Each structure stands twice: as structure tokens, then as C-alpha cells.
Coordinates of C-alpha atoms in Angstrom, one line a residue:
M1 CA -0.3 -0.1 -0.1
K2 CA 1.3 3.3 -1.0
K3 CA 2.1 5.6 1.5
T4 CA 0.1 9.2 1.6
C5 CA 1.6 12.4 2.0
F6 CA -1.0 15.3 2.7
V7 CA -0.4 19.2 1.8
I8 CA -1.7 21.4 4.2
M9 CA -2.0 25.3 2.5
P10 CA -4.6 27.6 1.8
I11 CA -7.7 26.7 -0.6
G12 CA -9.6 29.4 -1.5
S13 CA -9.6 33.1 -2.1
Q14 CA -7.3 35.0 0.4
K15 CA -6.4 38.2 1.0
Y16 CA -3.5 38.9 3.6
G17 CA -2.9 43.2 3.7
D18 CA -2.2 43.9 0.6
I19 CA -1.8 40.9 -0.7
D20 CA -4.9 39.5 -2.8
L21 CA -4.7 35.2 -3.6
S22 CA -6.8 34.1 -6.2
A23 CA -8.0 29.9 -5.2
S24 CA -6.7 29.6 -8.8
E25 CA -3.2 31.0 -8.0
L26 CA -3.2 28.7 -4.9
R27 CA -4.4 25.5 -6.8
N28 CA -1.4 26.8 -9.8
K29 CA 1.0 26.9 -6.9
Y30 CA 0.3 23.6 -5.9
D31 CA -0.4 21.0 -8.7
D32 CA 2.7 23.0 -10.7
L33 CA 5.2 23.2 -7.3
I34 CA 4.0 22.1 -4.4
C35 CA 2.9 18.3 -5.8
E36 CA 5.7 17.9 -8.6
A37 CA 8.5 18.6 -5.9
I38 CA 7.1 15.8 -3.9
K39 CA 6.8 13.8 -6.7
F40 CA 10.2 14.1 -7.4
A41 CA 11.3 13.7 -4.2
N42 CA 9.2 10.1 -4.1
P43 CA 7.3 9.1 -6.5
T44 CA 6.0 6.3 -5.3
L45 CA 3.6 8.9 -2.8
N46 CA -0.1 9.4 -2.7
I47 CA -0.3 13.1 -2.8
I48 CA -3.8 14.3 -1.3
R49 CA -4.8 18.1 -0.6
A50 CA -7.9 18.4 1.5
D51 CA -10.2 19.6 -1.7
D52 CA -9.0 16.6 -3.7
I53 CA -11.0 14.1 -1.1
E54 CA -13.6 12.8 -3.3
A55 CA -15.7 10.5 -1.1
P56 CA -18.9 11.2 0.8
G57 CA -18.8 12.6 4.2
T58 CA -17.6 15.3 6.4
I59 CA -14.7 17.6 5.2
T60 CA -13.4 18.4 8.6
D61 CA -13.3 14.4 9.9
Q62 CA -11.9 13.5 6.2
I63 CA -9.2 16.4 6.9
I64 CA -8.5 14.9 10.3
D65 CA -8.7 11.5 9.7
L66 CA -5.8 12.0 7.1
L67 CA -4.1 14.5 9.6
I68 CA -4.2 11.4 11.8
K69 CA -2.7 9.0 9.3
S70 CA -0.8 10.3 6.9
E71 CA 3.0 9.0 7.3
Y72 CA 4.1 12.8 5.7
V73 CA 2.7 16.1 5.8
V74 CA 4.0 19.0 4.0
A75 CA 2.7 22.4 5.3
D76 CA 2.7 25.6 3.5
I77 CA 3.0 27.9 6.0
T78 CA 4.1 30.8 4.0
Y79 CA 0.6 33.1 5.0
P80 CA -0.6 33.3 8.5
N81 CA -4.1 30.9 7.8
P82 CA -6.3 30.3 10.9
N83 CA -6.9 26.9 8.9
V84 CA -3.4 25.8 7.9
F85 CA -2.5 26.5 11.5
Y86 CA -5.3 24.8 13.3
E87 CA -4.8 21.4 11.0
L88 CA -0.7 21.6 12.0
G89 CA -1.1 21.9 15.8
I90 CA -3.5 18.6 15.7
R91 CA -0.2 17.1 13.3
H92 CA 2.0 18.7 16.0
A93 CA 0.3 17.3 18.4
I94 CA -0.4 13.6 17.0
R95 CA 3.2 12.5 15.2
T96 CA 5.9 12.8 13.3
G97 CA 6.7 13.6 9.9
T98 CA 6.0 16.7 9.0
I99 CA 7.6 19.2 7.2
L100 CA 7.8 23.1 6.8
I101 CA 7.8 25.2 3.7
R102 CA 7.2 29.2 3.1
D103 CA 7.6 30.8 0.2
K104 CA 10.9 32.8 0.2
N105 CA 9.2 35.7 -0.5
G106 CA 5.8 35.7 1.8
P107 CA 5.3 37.6 4.9
T108 CA 7.5 37.2 8.2
T109 CA 6.5 33.8 9.7
P110 CA 4.7 33.7 13.1
F111 CA 7.1 33.7 15.9
D112 CA 6.0 30.4 17.6
L113 CA 7.2 28.9 14.4
S114 CA 10.0 30.3 13.8
H115 CA 12.1 28.6 15.4
Q116 CA 11.3 25.3 13.7
R117 CA 12.8 24.2 10.7
Y118 CA 11.0 24.7 7.7
I119 CA 11.9 25.0 3.9
E120 CA 11.9 27.6 1.5
Y121 CA 10.9 28.2 -1.7
E122 CA 11.4 29.9 -4.7
N123 CA 8.1 29.3 -7.5
T124 CA 10.6 28.8 -10.7
A125 CA 12.1 26.1 -12.0
T126 CA 15.3 26.3 -10.2
G127 CA 13.3 26.2 -6.8
L128 CA 11.4 23.3 -7.9
K129 CA 14.7 21.2 -8.1
I130 CA 15.6 22.5 -4.9
L131 CA 12.5 21.9 -2.6
S132 CA 12.0 18.6 -4.1
K133 CA 15.6 17.8 -2.8
R134 CA 15.2 19.4 0.1
I135 CA 12.0 17.4 0.9
R136 CA 13.8 14.2 -0.3
G137 CA 16.2 14.7 2.7
F138 CA 13.4 15.1 5.4
L139 CA 11.9 11.6 4.0
D140 CA 14.3 9.6 4.5
W141 CA 15.2 11.3 7.5
F142 CA 11.5 10.7 8.7
D143 CA 12.1 6.9 7.7
K144 CA 15.5 6.3 8.9
Y145 CA 14.6 8.0 12.3
P146 CA 11.0 7.0 13.4
E147 CA 11.2 7.7 16.7
E148 CA 12.3 10.8 16.6
V149 CA 9.9 13.6 17.4
D150 CA 10.0 16.4 15.3
N151 CA 7.9 19.3 17.0
S152 CA 8.0 20.7 20.8
A153 CA 4.5 19.8 21.1
L154 CA 5.8 15.9 21.0
K155 CA 8.6 16.4 23.0
Y156 CA 6.0 17.4 25.6
L157 CA 3.6 14.1 25.1
K158 CA 6.8 12.0 25.3
F159 CA 8.8 13.2 28.0
S160 CA 5.5 12.7 29.4
G161 CA 4.5 9.1 28.5
K162 CA 1.2 9.9 26.6
S163 CA 1.0 8.7 22.8
K164 CA -1.4 8.6 20.3
F165 CA 1.1 5.8 18.5
H166 CA 3.5 3.6 19.4
I167 CA 6.3 2.3 17.3
I168 CA 7.4 -1.7 16.7
K169 CA 11.1 -1.9 15.2
L170 CA 12.6 -4.7 13.3
T171 CA 15.8 -4.9 14.7
P172 CA 18.7 -7.4 13.4
I173 CA 20.4 -9.3 14.7
P174 CA 23.5 -12.3 14.1
F175 CA 22.3 -15.9 14.8
A176 CA 23.7 -17.2 18.1
C177 CA 25.5 -19.8 16.2
Q178 CA 28.7 -18.4 14.4
N179 CA 30.8 -20.6 12.8
N180 CA 32.6 -19.7 9.7
D181 CA 29.5 -20.3 7.1
W182 CA 26.9 -18.5 9.4
S183 CA 29.4 -15.6 10.2
G184 CA 28.2 -11.7 9.5
Q185 CA 24.4 -13.4 9.4
K186 CA 21.2 -12.1 10.5
Y187 CA 17.7 -12.1 11.0
K188 CA 15.4 -9.4 11.8
I189 CA 13.2 -9.8 14.6
A190 CA 10.8 -7.6 16.9
K191 CA 8.5 -8.0 20.0
L192 CA 5.3 -7.6 18.8
F193 CA 2.1 -6.7 21.0
D194 CA 3.9 -7.1 24.0
E195 CA 7.7 -5.6 24.6
K196 CA 8.1 -8.4 27.1
G197 CA 6.7 -10.7 25.3
E198 CA 7.4 -13.5 22.8
E199 CA 9.8 -12.6 19.5
F200 CA 8.5 -12.7 16.3
V201 CA 11.2 -13.4 12.9
A202 CA 10.3 -11.4 9.5
L203 CA 10.4 -13.8 6.7
S204 CA 13.2 -12.2 5.6
T205 CA 15.2 -9.4 6.1
E206 CA 13.5 -7.5 3.1
I207 CA 10.3 -8.3 4.5
S208 CA 8.6 -5.9 7.3
N209 CA 4.8 -7.1 7.8
K210 CA 5.3 -10.9 6.9
F211 CA 6.0 -12.7 10.4
S212 CA 6.7 -16.1 12.1
K213 CA 7.7 -17.4 16.4
L214 CA 10.5 -17.8 16.8
V215 CA 11.4 -21.1 18.3
I216 CA 15.0 -21.7 18.6
D217 CA 18.1 -19.8 18.2
N218 CA 20.9 -21.6 20.3
N219 CA 24.6 -22.6 19.8
D220 CA 24.4 -25.5 21.9
K221 CA 25.3 -29.0 21.7
Y222 CA 23.3 -32.1 20.8
T223 CA 24.9 -35.8 20.4
I224 CA 22.1 -37.9 18.1
R225 CA 22.4 -41.6 17.0
V226 CA 21.0 -42.9 14.1
G227 CA 17.3 -42.9 14.2
E228 CA 16.8 -40.7 17.4
I229 CA 14.5 -37.9 17.1
L230 CA 15.6 -34.3 18.5
D231 CA 12.4 -32.6 19.2
L232 CA 12.7 -28.8 18.3
G233 CA 9.5 -27.9 19.9
E234 CA 6.2 -26.5 18.7
G235 CA 6.1 -30.4 16.9
Y236 CA 9.3 -29.5 14.9
A237 CA 11.8 -32.5 15.0
L238 CA 14.9 -34.0 13.4
E239 CA 16.4 -37.6 12.6
I240 CA 18.9 -39.1 11.9
K241 CA 18.3 -41.2 9.3
Q242 CA 21.4 -43.0 8.2
I243 CA 25.7 -42.4 8.6
S244 CA 28.1 -43.7 6.6
S245 CA 30.6 -46.2 8.2
N246 CA 32.7 -45.3 4.8
D247 CA 33.0 -41.8 4.7
D248 CA 31.1 -38.3 7.0
K249 CA 27.7 -38.9 5.0
I250 CA 24.4 -38.5 6.4
W251 CA 21.2 -38.8 5.7
V252 CA 18.7 -36.3 7.6
E253 CA 15.2 -35.6 8.0
F254 CA 12.8 -32.9 8.7
T255 CA 9.3 -33.1 10.1
K256 CA 6.4 -31.3 11.6
D257 CA 4.3 -33.6 13.6
G258 CA 5.7 -36.4 12.6
Q259 CA 4.8 -35.3 8.9
F260 CA 7.6 -35.3 6.6
I261 CA 9.3 -31.9 5.5
D262 CA 12.6 -32.2 3.7
D263 CA 15.7 -34.1 3.7
E264 CA 19.0 -34.0 2.4
I265 CA 22.4 -35.7 2.4
L266 CA 25.0 -33.9 4.0
D267 CA 29.3 -34.2 3.6
L268 CA 30.7 -33.6 7.4
K269 CA 34.4 -34.2 5.6
N270 CA 35.1 -30.8 5.5
N271 CA 35.0 -29.3 9.1
G272 CA 30.7 -29.7 8.9
S273 CA 28.0 -28.8 7.4
T274 CA 25.0 -26.4 7.2
W275 CA 22.1 -27.6 6.0
D276 CA 19.6 -24.6 5.4
V277 CA 15.8 -25.5 4.7
K278 CA 13.9 -23.5 2.6
L279 CA 10.7 -23.8 1.7
D280 CA 8.3 -21.5 -0.8
S281 CA 4.5 -20.6 -0.6
I282 CA 5.0 -19.3 3.0
E283 CA 2.3 -16.0 3.5
D284 CA 2.6 -15.7 -0.4
E285 CA 6.6 -16.0 -0.4
D286 CA 9.1 -18.6 -1.9
D287 CA 13.0 -19.1 -1.1
I288 CA 11.8 -18.6 2.9
L289 CA 14.5 -19.6 5.5
V290 CA 12.4 -22.0 7.9
L291 CA 15.6 -24.1 9.3
K292 CA 19.2 -23.4 9.7
V293 CA 21.3 -26.6 11.5
H294 CA 25.0 -27.0 11.7
F295 CA 26.1 -30.6 12.2
A296 CA 29.8 -30.3 13.3
N297 CA 31.4 -33.6 13.8
I298 CA 30.9 -37.7 13.2
F299 CA 31.8 -40.4 15.2
H300 CA 32.9 -43.3 14.7
G301 CA 32.4 -45.9 16.7
N302 CA 32.6 -50.3 16.7
D303 CA 28.9 -50.2 17.6
D304 CA 27.7 -47.2 17.1
N305 CA 27.6 -43.8 15.0
L306 CA 27.0 -41.0 16.2
V307 CA 26.3 -37.0 15.3
Q308 CA 27.0 -34.1 17.0
I309 CA 24.9 -31.1 15.7
Q310 CA 25.9 -27.1 17.3
G311 CA 24.1 -24.5 16.0
L312 CA 19.8 -24.7 15.7
W313 CA 17.6 -22.1 14.0
L314 CA 13.8 -22.5 13.7
I315 CA 10.8 -20.4 13.0
D316 CA 7.2 -21.2 13.1
Y317 CA 6.3 -21.3 9.8
K318 CA 3.1 -23.4 9.6
N319 CA 1.8 -20.5 12.2
A320 CA 3.0 -17.2 10.1
F321 CA 1.1 -14.3 9.2
T322 CA 0.6 -11.0 7.9
I323 CA 0.0 -7.8 9.5
E324 CA -1.6 -5.5 6.8
R325 CA -2.4 -1.3 7.0
G326 CA -5.6 -1.4 9.1
D327 CA -5.2 -4.4 11.0
E328 CA -6.3 -4.1 14.6
F329 CA -5.3 -5.2 17.6
G330 CA -7.1 -4.6 20.8
D331 CA -7.4 -0.4 20.9
L332 CA -3.7 -0.5 18.5
E333 CA -4.4 0.2 15.2
V334 CA -2.1 -0.6 12.3
C335 CA -1.5 3.1 10.6
E336 CA 2.4 2.5 8.8
I337 CA 4.8 -0.3 7.5
G338 CA 8.0 0.8 7.2
D339 CA 11.4 -1.0 6.2
S340 CA 12.6 -1.2 9.9
Y341 CA 9.5 -0.4 12.1
I342 CA 5.8 -0.8 12.3
R343 CA 3.7 2.1 13.7
F344 CA 0.2 1.5 15.6
L345 CA -2.7 4.1 16.3
N346 CA -4.0 4.2 19.9
N347 CA -7.8 4.2 20.0
G348 CA -7.5 3.9 23.1
F349 CA -5.9 6.7 23.5

């Protein structure tokens, strides 16, 4: 789903002292400068102004809904328009992601906003390029630092522990096992729904809204015989089907609730071997890593052969799930999904 950028600015004809602005002049500035600059900054955004809303309903309610749920707001504060300042006040009290802009040739910025960082623009071809570049910088910053506040009202609310929004970060962490072929590899986790609760794993480092519970991630040693089943938890298991007595090859099987999932023949002669089990059609995603296990050694005995495992990682892929914008979890409603975070709207606030 596209992210939304809501533009706050005067819409109808305006008069400020000796300055007369027609609705068509303001519309042209929006179409030819402001909207174009945002498009150049991020072509994927859904850009909307209040008079672009076509859905039936109360315009004030629709504006407030956009102020709350839009990932970004661009507010033109060039002129002391009461509607603009009212809408900006609501936005500043609710969430981050607001970019202030003003015409370089406009009147003096009001005192309460003069200390805020804003972008000055000129309504020229060169001004369009500069404005677009500056907006892109702000958008990138908001995406990189979703929890950083961008105005004084939010700083107070954050200090007081009051917030309309709840952010959950997706954190890349290394596998517990760091053998040679695991070294430097990471996966993303998030503590969803409860900061003290279970850890959930993103199905890949490129996916931020599809998860599965982390079953196991350790570097413990396990020694198992042929026919012995290693219980991994949640119904998942490994079984050594065969150990070659002539060389260092093993046949291993991965099951869920006793049902076959996958098997592999591995050669352990060179410092062991890692088996990556990747499956398709996991929440409509293919080639998803669900099990990672390192077979470290084989021990050949007169009467028995043993395999040593050191390094296990497993997700409960059978119960994977997808989070979409608009999904509700109690009072929390998903309102934004970023590359490294999910933002929830607290409807109980």
C-alpha cells in the first residue's frame, strides 16, 4: 500500500493585508510546484490536498483522519491562514513526519513557528529542484528515525509518556551460532503486541510485515544416533536416518508433527556442514529460510555412529502471519509499515 503525503495550505481565495491570492493561483502553485516537488522527491507517494478528497462524508472529519493517518504532511506556512495553523497544530500534537515550507518572498513567519526548521522555496524551475531535494532529505530522515520527534508538542508528550502512536522496531540480530558459514548473517526480530512478550521473526530481511514465531536460536551441542529424534519444539523435529560407516555423510530428515517436510544428504568431512531448509508459499513468499542447522562432527564407533549438532535456528513457519495497514490488535491499529518499523495508532488514547 502506498504511503500518503497530505498537503496543508490555503485553498480558497485569500487576502493578507495588501496581498490578494485567488484560488486558482494557489491551485497552480500546488499543482506546478509543491505537488511536483513531492513527486520528484518520492514518486511512490499518494499526494493529496483537502479539495482532492472525493469520498462522501464530513470534510473536517476527513481532514483530521488524514492528519492522523498520513505518513507525511507538507504544510505551507507562508501565509497566516487559520485553517493551516489549526491543522498543523493537530498534526504536531499527534505524530511526526511533518515538513514545513514557506515562500521566500512571503510575509514574516509567526513567532511560534519561526524556531521550527522549515524549507524556503521560490516558485521557479530552479526553486522546484531545490525544494524537491530538500523534501527528499526530510522524507529519508523520517524513514530512518521513525521514533525521533520533530516538534515541541511531541517532545512534551513523549516526556510525559503520552502518545497516540506506538512504534515497534524490527531489529537485525546475528544468529547465535557463528560458525564459518554463519558468520555475519542476521535475521530481523520484533517484539509484537507486548514488549516483554515473544520474539517474532520477519520472514526475510527484505520483508517487514510477515512474521513467524522464533522457536529456537542457540549454539548448544546435541549428540544423536541413527533413528533418534531431536525434538525442536512446537512439533518440529530432526531425525538422523542414516550415517555412512565408510565416509562422513549423513542422511537427515526434518518433520512437523511426524509429517515429512524435507530431507538432505550432507557431507561433513570439511569442518561439518550447514543445512538451510528453505520453503515456498509461506504467506505467499517463496524461498523462505525456516530451519538452519549446523552438523559439526561425526563420531564412528565399533557399535555405534553419532552425529554432533552445534547451531540450531528454527521458526514456526506453519503459523506465519501477515500484518496489513488497518489491522487492529485491541486498541492498536496498524497505520504505517516501514522498512524497519511498524507504527500503530492507539485508538484507546
